[in-house]
Coordinates of C-alpha atoms in Angstrom, one line a residue:
M6 CA 43.7 118.3 153.6
P7 CA 44.4 116.5 156.9
T8 CA 47.4 117.5 158.9
S9 CA 49.8 115.1 160.2
N10 CA 52.2 115.1 163.2
S11 CA 55.1 116.5 161.3
W12 CA 56.3 119.9 160.1
L13 CA 55.5 118.7 156.5
G14 CA 52.0 117.6 157.6
F15 CA 51.3 121.1 159.0
L16 CA 52.8 122.8 155.9
S17 CA 50.6 120.9 153.5
P18 CA 47.4 122.8 154.1
F19 CA 49.2 126.1 153.9
V20 CA 50.7 125.2 150.5
A21 CA 47.4 124.1 149.3
T22 CA 45.9 127.4 150.5
G23 CA 48.7 129.1 148.7
G24 CA 47.6 127.2 145.6
D25 CA 44.0 128.4 146.1
L26 CA 45.2 131.9 146.4
F27 CA 47.3 131.5 143.2
L28 CA 44.2 130.2 141.4
T29 CA 42.3 133.2 142.6
L30 CA 44.8 135.6 141.2
L31 CA 44.9 133.6 137.9
V32 CA 41.2 133.7 137.6
A33 CA 41.1 137.5 138.3
L34 CA 43.9 138.4 136.1
L35 CA 43.2 136.3 133.1
L36 CA 39.4 136.2 133.2
L37 CA 37.5 138.5 135.5
L38 CA 39.4 141.7 135.2
P39 CA 39.5 141.6 131.4
L40 CA 35.8 140.9 131.3
R41 CA 35.1 143.6 133.8
L42 CA 37.1 146.1 131.7
L43 CA 35.5 145.0 128.5
W44 CA 32.0 145.5 130.2
R45 CA 33.0 148.9 131.4
R46 CA 34.0 150.0 127.8
L47 CA 30.9 148.6 126.3
T48 CA 28.6 150.2 128.9
R49 CA 30.4 153.6 129.1
P50 CA 27.7 155.3 127.0
V51 CA 24.9 154.0 129.3
E52 CA 27.0 155.2 132.4
R53 CA 27.2 158.8 131.0
L54 CA 23.4 158.9 130.5
A55 CA 22.9 157.6 134.1
W56 CA 25.2 160.2 135.5
G57 CA 23.3 162.9 133.4
Y58 CA 20.1 161.6 134.7
L59 CA 21.3 161.6 138.4
L60 CA 22.8 165.1 138.2
N61 CA 19.8 166.6 136.5
K62 CA 18.3 169.1 139.0
E63 CA 14.9 167.7 138.6
N64 CA 16.1 164.3 139.6
L65 CA 18.4 165.1 142.5
G66 CA 17.1 163.6 145.8
S67 CA 14.7 161.3 143.8
R68 CA 13.5 158.6 146.0
S69 CA 12.2 156.4 143.2
A70 CA 13.2 152.8 143.0
F71 CA 14.7 153.4 139.5
G72 CA 16.7 156.4 141.0
W73 CA 18.0 154.5 143.8
L74 CA 19.1 151.6 141.7
L75 CA 20.8 153.9 139.2
A76 CA 22.7 155.6 142.0
R77 CA 23.9 152.4 143.5
W78 CA 25.2 151.2 140.0
T79 CA 27.0 154.4 139.3
E80 CA 28.5 154.4 142.8
T81 CA 29.8 151.0 142.2
R82 CA 31.4 152.0 138.8
F83 CA 32.9 155.0 140.6
D84 CA 34.4 153.0 143.3
F85 CA 35.8 150.5 140.8
S86 CA 37.4 153.4 138.9
K87 CA 39.1 154.5 142.1
E88 CA 40.3 151.0 142.8
L89 CA 41.9 150.8 139.3
K90 CA 43.6 154.0 139.8
D91 CA 45.0 152.8 143.2
A92 CA 46.0 149.5 141.7
R93 CA 48.1 151.2 139.0
A94 CA 50.1 152.9 141.6
S95 CA 50.4 150.4 144.4
L96 CA 51.1 146.6 144.3
P97 CA 49.2 145.9 147.5
S98 CA 46.2 147.7 146.1
A99 CA 46.4 145.7 142.9
L100 CA 46.6 142.3 144.9
H101 CA 43.7 143.4 146.9
L102 CA 41.6 144.3 143.8
L103 CA 42.6 140.8 142.2
L104 CA 41.7 138.9 145.4
R105 CA 38.4 140.7 145.7
L106 CA 37.4 139.9 142.2
G107 CA 38.8 136.3 141.9
L108 CA 38.2 134.8 145.4
P109 CA 34.4 134.2 145.2
I110 CA 34.9 132.4 141.8
A111 CA 37.9 130.5 142.9
A112 CA 36.2 129.3 146.1
I113 CA 33.2 128.1 144.2
F114 CA 35.5 126.4 141.6
V115 CA 37.5 124.6 144.2
A116 CA 34.4 123.5 146.2
I117 CA 32.4 122.2 143.3
N118 CA 35.4 120.6 141.5
P119 CA 34.7 117.0 142.7
I120 CA 31.4 117.1 140.9
W121 CA 33.3 117.2 137.6
G122 CA 35.7 114.6 138.6
F123 CA 39.2 114.8 140.2
S124 CA 41.7 116.8 138.1
W125 CA 45.3 117.2 139.0
Y126 CA 45.3 120.6 137.5
F127 CA 42.4 121.9 139.8
N128 CA 43.4 120.0 143.0
T129 CA 45.5 122.0 145.4
E130 CA 46.8 119.0 147.3
S131 CA 48.4 118.1 144.0
W132 CA 50.0 121.4 143.8
A133 CA 51.4 120.8 147.3
S134 CA 52.8 117.5 146.1
G135 CA 54.7 119.5 143.5
V136 CA 56.5 121.4 146.3
Y137 CA 57.4 118.0 147.9
Q138 CA 59.0 116.8 144.7
K139 CA 61.4 119.9 144.6
M140 CA 62.1 119.5 148.2
T141 CA 63.1 115.8 147.9
E142 CA 64.2 114.9 144.4
L143 CA 67.9 115.6 145.0
R144 CA 67.8 113.7 148.4
V145 CA 66.6 110.4 147.1
D146 CA 70.0 108.9 146.4
P147 CA 71.6 109.9 149.8
W148 CA 68.5 108.8 151.6
R149 CA 68.5 105.4 150.0
I150 CA 72.2 104.8 150.6
A151 CA 71.7 105.7 154.3
M152 CA 68.6 103.4 154.4
V153 CA 70.5 100.4 152.8
D154 CA 73.4 100.7 155.1
A155 CA 71.3 100.9 158.2
V156 CA 69.1 97.9 157.2
L157 CA 72.2 95.8 156.5
K158 CA 73.6 96.7 160.0
A159 CA 70.1 96.0 161.7
V160 CA 69.6 92.6 160.1
G161 CA 73.2 91.5 160.2
G162 CA 73.2 90.7 156.5
D163 CA 74.9 91.4 153.3
L164 CA 74.0 93.0 150.1
D165 CA 73.8 89.8 148.3
K166 CA 71.1 88.2 150.4
S167 CA 69.3 90.8 152.5
F168 CA 67.1 92.1 149.8
Q169 CA 65.8 88.8 148.5
V170 CA 62.2 87.9 149.1
H171 CA 60.8 84.4 149.1
P172 CA 57.1 84.0 148.1
A173 CA 55.8 80.4 148.6
G174 CA 55.2 78.1 145.6
V175 CA 57.8 79.5 143.1
D176 CA 61.0 77.4 143.9
G177 CA 59.9 74.0 142.6
L178 CA 59.3 72.6 139.2
Q179 CA 55.6 73.6 139.0
D180 CA 54.2 76.4 137.0
F181 CA 53.2 79.6 138.8
S182 CA 51.8 83.1 138.2
F183 CA 51.9 86.5 139.6
L184 CA 50.3 89.9 139.0
V185 CA 51.9 93.3 138.4
I186 CA 49.9 96.5 138.7
G187 CA 51.3 100.0 138.3
D188 CA 50.4 103.4 139.7
P189 CA 47.2 102.3 141.4
G190 CA 47.0 104.6 144.4
E191 CA 44.6 107.6 143.6
G192 CA 41.8 106.0 145.8
D193 CA 39.0 107.0 143.4
H194 CA 36.6 105.2 140.9
S195 CA 39.4 104.5 138.4
Q196 CA 41.3 102.6 140.9
Y197 CA 38.3 100.7 142.3
A198 CA 37.2 99.8 138.8
L199 CA 39.9 97.1 138.7
I200 CA 39.4 95.6 142.2
E201 CA 37.0 92.9 141.2
R202 CA 39.1 91.7 138.3
Y203 CA 42.5 91.4 140.2
L204 CA 41.0 89.9 143.3
D205 CA 39.2 87.3 141.1
V206 CA 42.5 86.4 139.3
G207 CA 44.4 86.7 142.6
R208 CA 42.3 83.9 144.2
R209 CA 43.6 81.3 141.7
S210 CA 45.8 78.8 143.5
D211 CA 48.6 79.2 140.9
V212 CA 48.9 83.0 141.6
K213 CA 51.5 83.4 144.3
F214 CA 52.2 87.1 144.8
L215 CA 51.5 90.6 143.4
V216 CA 53.9 93.4 142.7
I217 CA 53.1 97.1 142.5
S218 CA 55.4 98.6 140.1
S219 CA 55.2 102.2 140.8
D220 CA 53.4 105.0 142.9
V221 CA 51.6 103.1 145.6
I222 CA 50.0 106.2 147.0
Y223 CA 49.1 109.6 145.4
P224 CA 49.6 112.3 145.6
A225 CA 52.6 112.3 148.1
G226 CA 52.9 108.9 149.6
S227 CA 51.5 109.8 152.9
M228 CA 50.5 107.3 155.6
A229 CA 47.3 109.2 155.9
D230 CA 46.2 108.0 152.4
Y231 CA 47.3 104.3 152.8
E232 CA 44.0 103.1 154.3
F233 CA 41.7 104.1 151.5
N234 CA 44.3 104.1 148.6
F235 CA 45.9 100.8 149.4
Y236 CA 44.5 98.7 152.2
F237 CA 40.9 99.0 151.3
P238 CA 41.4 98.4 147.4
F239 CA 43.5 95.3 148.2
K240 CA 41.3 93.8 150.9
G241 CA 40.6 90.3 150.0
L242 CA 44.0 89.5 148.3
E243 CA 45.5 86.9 150.5
K244 CA 48.8 86.5 148.5
P245 CA 51.9 88.5 149.4
I246 CA 52.2 92.0 148.0
Y247 CA 55.6 93.6 147.1
A248 CA 56.2 97.1 145.8
I249 CA 58.8 99.4 144.4
P250 CA 58.2 103.1 145.2
G251 CA 57.3 105.6 142.5
N252 CA 58.3 109.3 142.4
H253 CA 55.1 110.2 144.4
D254 CA 56.0 107.7 147.2
W255 CA 59.2 109.5 147.8
F256 CA 57.7 112.9 148.3
D257 CA 57.4 112.1 152.1
A258 CA 61.0 110.7 152.3
L259 CA 59.5 107.3 151.7
E260 CA 58.1 107.2 155.3
G261 CA 54.7 105.7 154.3
F262 CA 56.3 103.1 152.1
N263 CA 58.8 102.0 154.5
A264 CA 56.4 101.7 157.4
N265 CA 54.0 99.7 155.4
F266 CA 56.1 97.4 153.1
L267 CA 59.3 96.8 155.0
E268 CA 59.8 94.2 157.9
P269 CA 59.3 96.1 161.1
R270 CA 63.1 95.9 162.0
A271 CA 64.1 97.1 158.5
A272 CA 61.6 99.8 158.5
S273 CA 62.6 101.3 161.8
A274 CA 66.3 101.2 160.7
A275 CA 65.5 102.9 157.3
L276 CA 63.3 105.6 158.8
E277 CA 65.9 106.4 161.5
A278 CA 68.7 106.5 158.9
R279 CA 66.7 109.1 156.8
V280 CA 66.5 111.3 159.9
E281 CA 70.2 111.0 160.6
A282 CA 71.0 111.7 156.9
D283 CA 69.2 114.9 157.4
L284 CA 71.0 115.8 160.5
H285 CA 67.8 115.6 162.4
L286 CA 66.5 118.7 160.7
T287 CA 63.1 117.1 160.6
S288 CA 60.1 116.8 162.9
T289 CA 60.2 113.1 162.5
N290 CA 61.6 111.5 165.6
T291 CA 61.7 108.1 167.4
R292 CA 58.1 108.7 168.7
R293 CA 56.8 109.4 165.1
I294 CA 58.7 106.4 163.7
G295 CA 57.1 104.1 166.2
A296 CA 53.7 105.6 165.4
L297 CA 54.1 105.2 161.7
I298 CA 55.3 101.5 162.0
G299 CA 52.4 100.9 164.5
Q300 CA 49.8 102.3 162.2
G301 CA 51.1 100.2 159.3
G302 CA 50.8 97.1 161.4
R303 CA 47.4 98.0 162.7
L304 CA 46.0 98.4 159.2
R305 CA 47.7 95.3 158.0
N306 CA 46.0 93.3 160.6
L307 CA 42.7 95.0 160.3
Y308 CA 42.5 94.4 156.5
N309 CA 44.4 91.0 156.5
I310 CA 47.0 92.2 154.0
N311 CA 50.4 90.5 153.6
N312 CA 52.7 93.3 152.6
N313 CA 55.7 93.6 154.9
N314 CA 58.0 91.1 153.5
Q315 CA 60.9 93.2 152.1
R316 CA 63.7 95.1 153.5
G317 CA 64.2 97.9 151.1
P318 CA 62.6 99.8 148.1
F319 CA 64.2 97.3 145.7
F320 CA 64.2 93.4 146.0
E321 CA 64.8 90.3 143.9
I322 CA 63.2 86.7 143.7
Q323 CA 65.6 84.1 142.6
T324 CA 64.3 80.6 141.6
P325 CA 66.2 77.8 139.8
D326 CA 65.2 79.1 136.3
F327 CA 63.4 82.4 136.7
A328 CA 64.5 85.7 138.3
L329 CA 62.5 88.8 139.1
I330 CA 64.5 91.9 139.9
A331 CA 62.7 95.0 141.0
I332 CA 64.5 98.4 140.8
D333 CA 63.8 101.6 142.5
T334 CA 64.6 104.7 140.3
G335 CA 63.4 107.3 142.8
I336 CA 62.1 110.7 141.4
Q337 CA 64.8 111.5 138.9
R338 CA 65.3 108.1 137.3
T339 CA 68.5 107.5 139.2
V340 CA 70.1 104.4 141.0
D341 CA 72.6 105.1 143.7
E342 CA 75.9 103.4 144.1
R343 CA 74.5 100.8 146.9
Q344 CA 71.5 99.7 144.7
W345 CA 73.8 99.5 141.7
S346 CA 76.1 97.1 143.5
W347 CA 73.1 95.1 144.6
L348 CA 71.8 95.1 141.0
E349 CA 75.0 93.9 139.4
G350 CA 75.1 91.1 141.9
A351 CA 71.4 90.1 141.4
L352 CA 72.0 90.0 137.7
D353 CA 74.9 87.7 138.3
R354 CA 72.9 85.5 140.5
A355 CA 70.4 85.3 137.6
R356 CA 72.8 84.2 135.2
D357 CA 71.5 81.4 132.9
K358 CA 68.0 82.1 134.1
F359 CA 65.0 83.8 132.5
I360 CA 65.2 87.4 133.8
M361 CA 62.4 89.7 134.2
A362 CA 63.0 93.3 135.6
I363 CA 60.5 95.7 137.1
V364 CA 61.9 99.3 137.0
G365 CA 60.4 102.4 138.5
H366 CA 60.5 104.3 135.0
P367 CA 60.1 103.0 131.5
R368 CA 62.8 103.2 128.8
F369 CA 60.1 103.4 126.1
A370 CA 56.9 105.5 126.5
G371 CA 54.7 107.2 124.0
G372 CA 56.7 105.7 121.1
Q373 CA 59.8 107.5 122.2
D374 CA 63.1 106.2 123.8
T375 CA 63.0 108.2 127.0
S376 CA 66.6 107.3 127.8
I377 CA 68.1 109.5 125.1
G378 CA 70.0 112.3 126.7
D379 CA 70.0 110.7 130.2
E380 CA 73.4 109.0 130.6
K381 CA 72.7 107.5 133.9
F382 CA 69.2 106.1 132.9
S383 CA 70.7 104.8 129.7
A384 CA 73.4 103.0 131.6
L385 CA 70.7 101.3 133.7
Y386 CA 69.0 99.8 130.7
R387 CA 72.3 99.0 129.0
L388 CA 73.2 97.0 132.2
L389 CA 69.9 95.2 131.9
E390 CA 70.3 94.3 128.3
S391 CA 73.8 93.2 128.6
H392 CA 73.0 90.6 131.3
G393 CA 70.3 89.0 129.4
V394 CA 67.1 90.6 130.8
T395 CA 64.2 89.5 128.5
I396 CA 61.4 91.4 130.0
A397 CA 61.7 95.0 131.4
M398 CA 58.3 96.4 132.8
A399 CA 57.7 99.7 134.3
G400 CA 54.9 102.0 135.5
D401 CA 55.0 105.9 135.9
T402 CA 53.2 106.4 132.5
H403 CA 49.5 105.8 133.2
D404 CA 48.5 103.2 130.5
F405 CA 49.7 100.0 128.9
E406 CA 52.3 99.9 126.1
Y407 CA 54.4 97.2 124.6
Y408 CA 57.6 97.3 122.7
Q409 CA 59.7 94.5 121.1
T410 CA 63.3 95.4 120.2
E411 CA 66.5 93.5 119.2
S412 CA 69.3 93.7 121.8
M413 CA 72.8 92.5 122.0
S414 CA 73.7 90.1 124.8
S415 CA 77.1 89.9 126.7
T416 CA 77.9 86.9 124.5
G417 CA 77.7 88.9 121.5
G418 CA 74.5 87.3 120.1
S419 CA 71.3 89.2 119.2
R420 CA 68.0 88.5 120.9
D421 CA 64.6 89.9 121.4
M422 CA 63.8 92.1 124.4
H423 CA 60.4 93.0 125.5
Y424 CA 59.5 96.3 127.2
F425 CA 56.2 96.8 128.9
V426 CA 54.7 100.1 130.4
N427 CA 52.2 98.8 132.9
G428 CA 50.9 101.9 134.7
G429 CA 47.3 101.7 134.1
G430 CA 46.4 100.5 137.7
G431 CA 44.2 103.5 138.8
A432 CA 45.8 106.9 138.2
Y433 CA 44.4 109.3 135.6
L434 CA 44.9 108.0 132.1
S435 CA 47.9 109.1 130.1
I436 CA 46.4 110.5 126.9
G437 CA 49.7 111.5 125.3
T438 CA 50.5 108.0 124.0
A439 CA 47.5 107.8 121.9
F440 CA 47.4 111.4 120.8
D441 CA 51.1 112.0 120.1
W442 CA 52.2 108.6 118.7
P443 CA 55.0 109.4 116.3
D444 CA 54.9 108.5 112.7
Q445 CA 57.9 106.3 113.2
S446 CA 58.1 104.5 116.6
A447 CA 61.4 104.3 118.4
T448 CA 61.2 100.5 118.1
V449 CA 61.8 98.7 114.8
R450 CA 59.9 95.4 115.4
S451 CA 56.5 95.5 117.2
W452 CA 54.5 97.9 119.4
A453 CA 51.1 98.2 121.0
F454 CA 49.2 100.5 123.3
Y455 CA 46.0 100.6 125.2
P456 CA 43.5 102.2 124.8
R457 CA 43.2 102.8 121.1
L458 CA 43.1 106.4 119.9
E459 CA 39.5 106.1 118.5
D460 CA 38.2 104.7 121.7
L461 CA 39.9 107.3 123.8
K462 CA 38.5 110.1 121.5
R463 CA 35.1 108.6 121.8
K464 CA 35.3 108.7 125.6
L465 CA 36.5 112.3 125.7
D466 CA 34.0 113.5 123.1
S467 CA 31.1 112.0 125.2
E468 CA 32.2 113.0 128.6
T469 CA 34.0 116.3 128.3
P470 CA 31.9 119.1 129.8
L471 CA 31.4 122.4 128.1
W472 CA 34.0 124.2 130.2
K473 CA 36.7 121.7 129.2
R474 CA 35.7 121.7 125.5
P475 CA 38.3 124.4 124.6
F476 CA 41.1 122.2 125.9
L477 CA 39.8 119.3 123.9
F478 CA 39.5 121.4 120.7
W479 CA 43.0 122.8 121.3
L480 CA 44.3 119.1 121.7
E481 CA 42.6 117.6 118.7
H482 CA 43.1 120.5 116.2
F483 CA 46.4 122.0 117.3
G484 CA 48.2 119.2 119.1
A485 CA 48.2 121.3 122.3
W486 CA 50.9 123.6 120.5
P487 CA 53.2 125.1 121.8
I488 CA 53.3 122.4 124.6
S489 CA 55.5 119.7 123.1
T490 CA 53.1 116.8 123.7
A491 CA 49.6 116.1 124.7
E492 CA 50.6 114.4 127.9
P493 CA 50.7 117.4 130.2
L494 CA 46.9 117.8 129.5
S495 CA 46.2 114.2 130.8
G496 CA 45.2 115.5 134.3
I497 CA 42.5 117.7 132.9
F498 CA 40.7 114.8 131.4
D499 CA 40.4 112.6 134.4
F500 CA 36.9 111.2 134.2
N501 CA 36.0 108.6 136.8
R502 CA 33.2 107.1 134.8
A503 CA 32.9 104.1 132.7
P504 CA 34.4 103.1 130.2
Y505 CA 37.5 102.7 132.2
F506 CA 40.8 102.0 130.5
Q507 CA 42.7 100.8 133.5
S508 CA 44.6 97.6 133.3
F509 CA 47.1 95.1 134.9
V510 CA 49.2 92.3 133.7
E511 CA 49.2 88.6 134.7
V512 CA 52.6 86.9 134.4
R513 CA 52.5 83.1 134.0
V514 CA 55.7 81.3 134.2
E515 CA 55.0 78.0 132.6
R516 CA 58.0 75.9 133.3
S517 CA 56.2 72.8 131.9
V518 CA 56.4 74.1 128.5
R519 CA 59.3 76.5 128.8
R520 CA 57.6 79.7 128.2
V521 CA 56.4 82.9 130.0
R522 CA 52.9 84.3 129.0
L523 CA 51.8 87.8 129.9
I524 CA 48.1 88.4 129.8
L525 CA 46.7 91.9 129.8
H526 CA 43.5 92.3 131.9
G527 CA 41.1 95.3 131.8
T528 CA 38.2 96.1 134.1
T529 CA 36.0 93.5 132.8
G530 CA 38.4 90.7 132.0
P531 CA 41.2 89.8 129.7
L532 CA 41.5 92.4 126.9
L533 CA 41.3 91.4 123.2
W534 CA 43.7 92.3 120.4
R535 CA 41.0 94.6 119.0
D536 CA 41.2 96.6 122.1
L537 CA 44.8 97.7 121.4
Q538 CA 46.4 100.0 118.8
L539 CA 48.9 97.6 117.1
G540 CA 52.0 98.0 115.0
G541 CA 54.7 95.9 113.5
R542 CA 54.3 92.2 113.9
L543 CA 51.3 92.4 116.1
P544 CA 49.0 90.6 116.6
P545 CA 51.0 87.3 116.3
A546 CA 50.5 85.0 113.3
G547 CA 47.5 82.7 113.8
T548 CA 45.5 85.0 116.1
N549 CA 42.5 87.1 115.2
P550 CA 41.2 90.4 116.6
D551 CA 38.8 88.7 119.1
D552 CA 41.6 86.5 120.7
R553 CA 42.7 87.7 124.1
V554 CA 45.9 89.6 124.4
E555 CA 48.9 87.3 125.2
F556 CA 52.6 88.0 124.8
V557 CA 54.2 84.5 124.7
I558 CA 58.1 84.6 125.4
P559 CA 60.1 81.3 125.3
M560 CA 62.2 80.5 128.4
V561 CA 65.5 80.0 126.7
S562 CA 69.0 79.8 128.5
K563 CA 71.0 82.8 128.3

């Protein structure tokens, strides 16, 4: 892991090293020590014979090769017995024994892990990001409030207008399109597999911009990862790119995100506000803030990317008949009081328009209503539903899912609401959706997800190496019991080889025929209905399995 010019940057390698040591102790305690003790028990009769041979008067002082080897083996056994006795009486001795046993295997394991493919469970940089999450999750809302206030002061604007963005070509009467891609930023083959497709679609004149709906950069939103995880994959896309941060982007206090996606004046104000909110108890200072913004600008110019057009981690696009509202839900699926006030205003400004919301976390995922038991998160989606939002799209879960429900509007009438999970942009595939789909989905109308269970199983069966087979057997035959779902095992089965099941969504606002069409793209082109697992009223009447996936939603007045 590279260090960066901050205390967090210097801490990261030590956290990763701590993860390696933890892996060492785990391997030694759960695998090597039990095997060593079992081997000792099985070979005890042989050891007794060896000692009898060596202590025989006729063999004492024997210089034969056999006698020398036997002496070395018995001495090793004797030394290990002494280590075991010391370990039972002393914790430092026990740790020393475990480290001596496990370190060589752990070092080899960590070194050759890239050969098997990136795995979040066996990559210590990811372990470090888990520490960042605990350090930052409770600070997201205070940071965001401070950032919003500072940006408003810096730009001299108000909450109603300062967070609007204005991509060219969407305000008139003409049709237009845009792309939404979620959770792309791993910087590996799974992310790169989509590049050709979204660049090809993005070159069309009707496509006006692209939105990243969650987790721009893994594992911790660091500026050090932006070149290869963002700028390189999007090189050649000449349309504006907007984004809302995912939980991983917040792990570095949103420094990388702000420096890259915010206007320079807003970025500087937001970064300085975070430092002040933390009472300057951070190594980030004016010099580092300038360096971050300068690095973002340098990469932007070198790769010719248009991505610094917003003033915060949330934004809105208001046209005469269509509104796009993008909402940041941080790490713990929360919206602070400033963003809530902005959101209520944005929804009011979108009254009588077709409204699409992009949210940091999905309401429905894996066939379950994830908002149950989380009052603040439930209130967010109730607000969207009551203000006539027709489409709610989110990332965070790394696949594609669709749900159609019936909602009540503020006028008291019922209408269809369409929920999309659009997080298949490059991160490791979420397998829990396919493996743990409930007998009764949380939605009563229609649902779909990609990839299909049988296609996912086929991939896992063909690509899972021998050392991962026990995990696959446990998953398929025991449902990963006692783990509640299969989803936590997703990081183990992260294979960066074809077939890839990554995806993104093209949104076509067709004013000429008063409808919005959402087209699902995979790595080789538009996906077909036969590629998806379907339920309820899907596919629509009049289509067949070989037709491409399109969700057609009328643009009706609210």
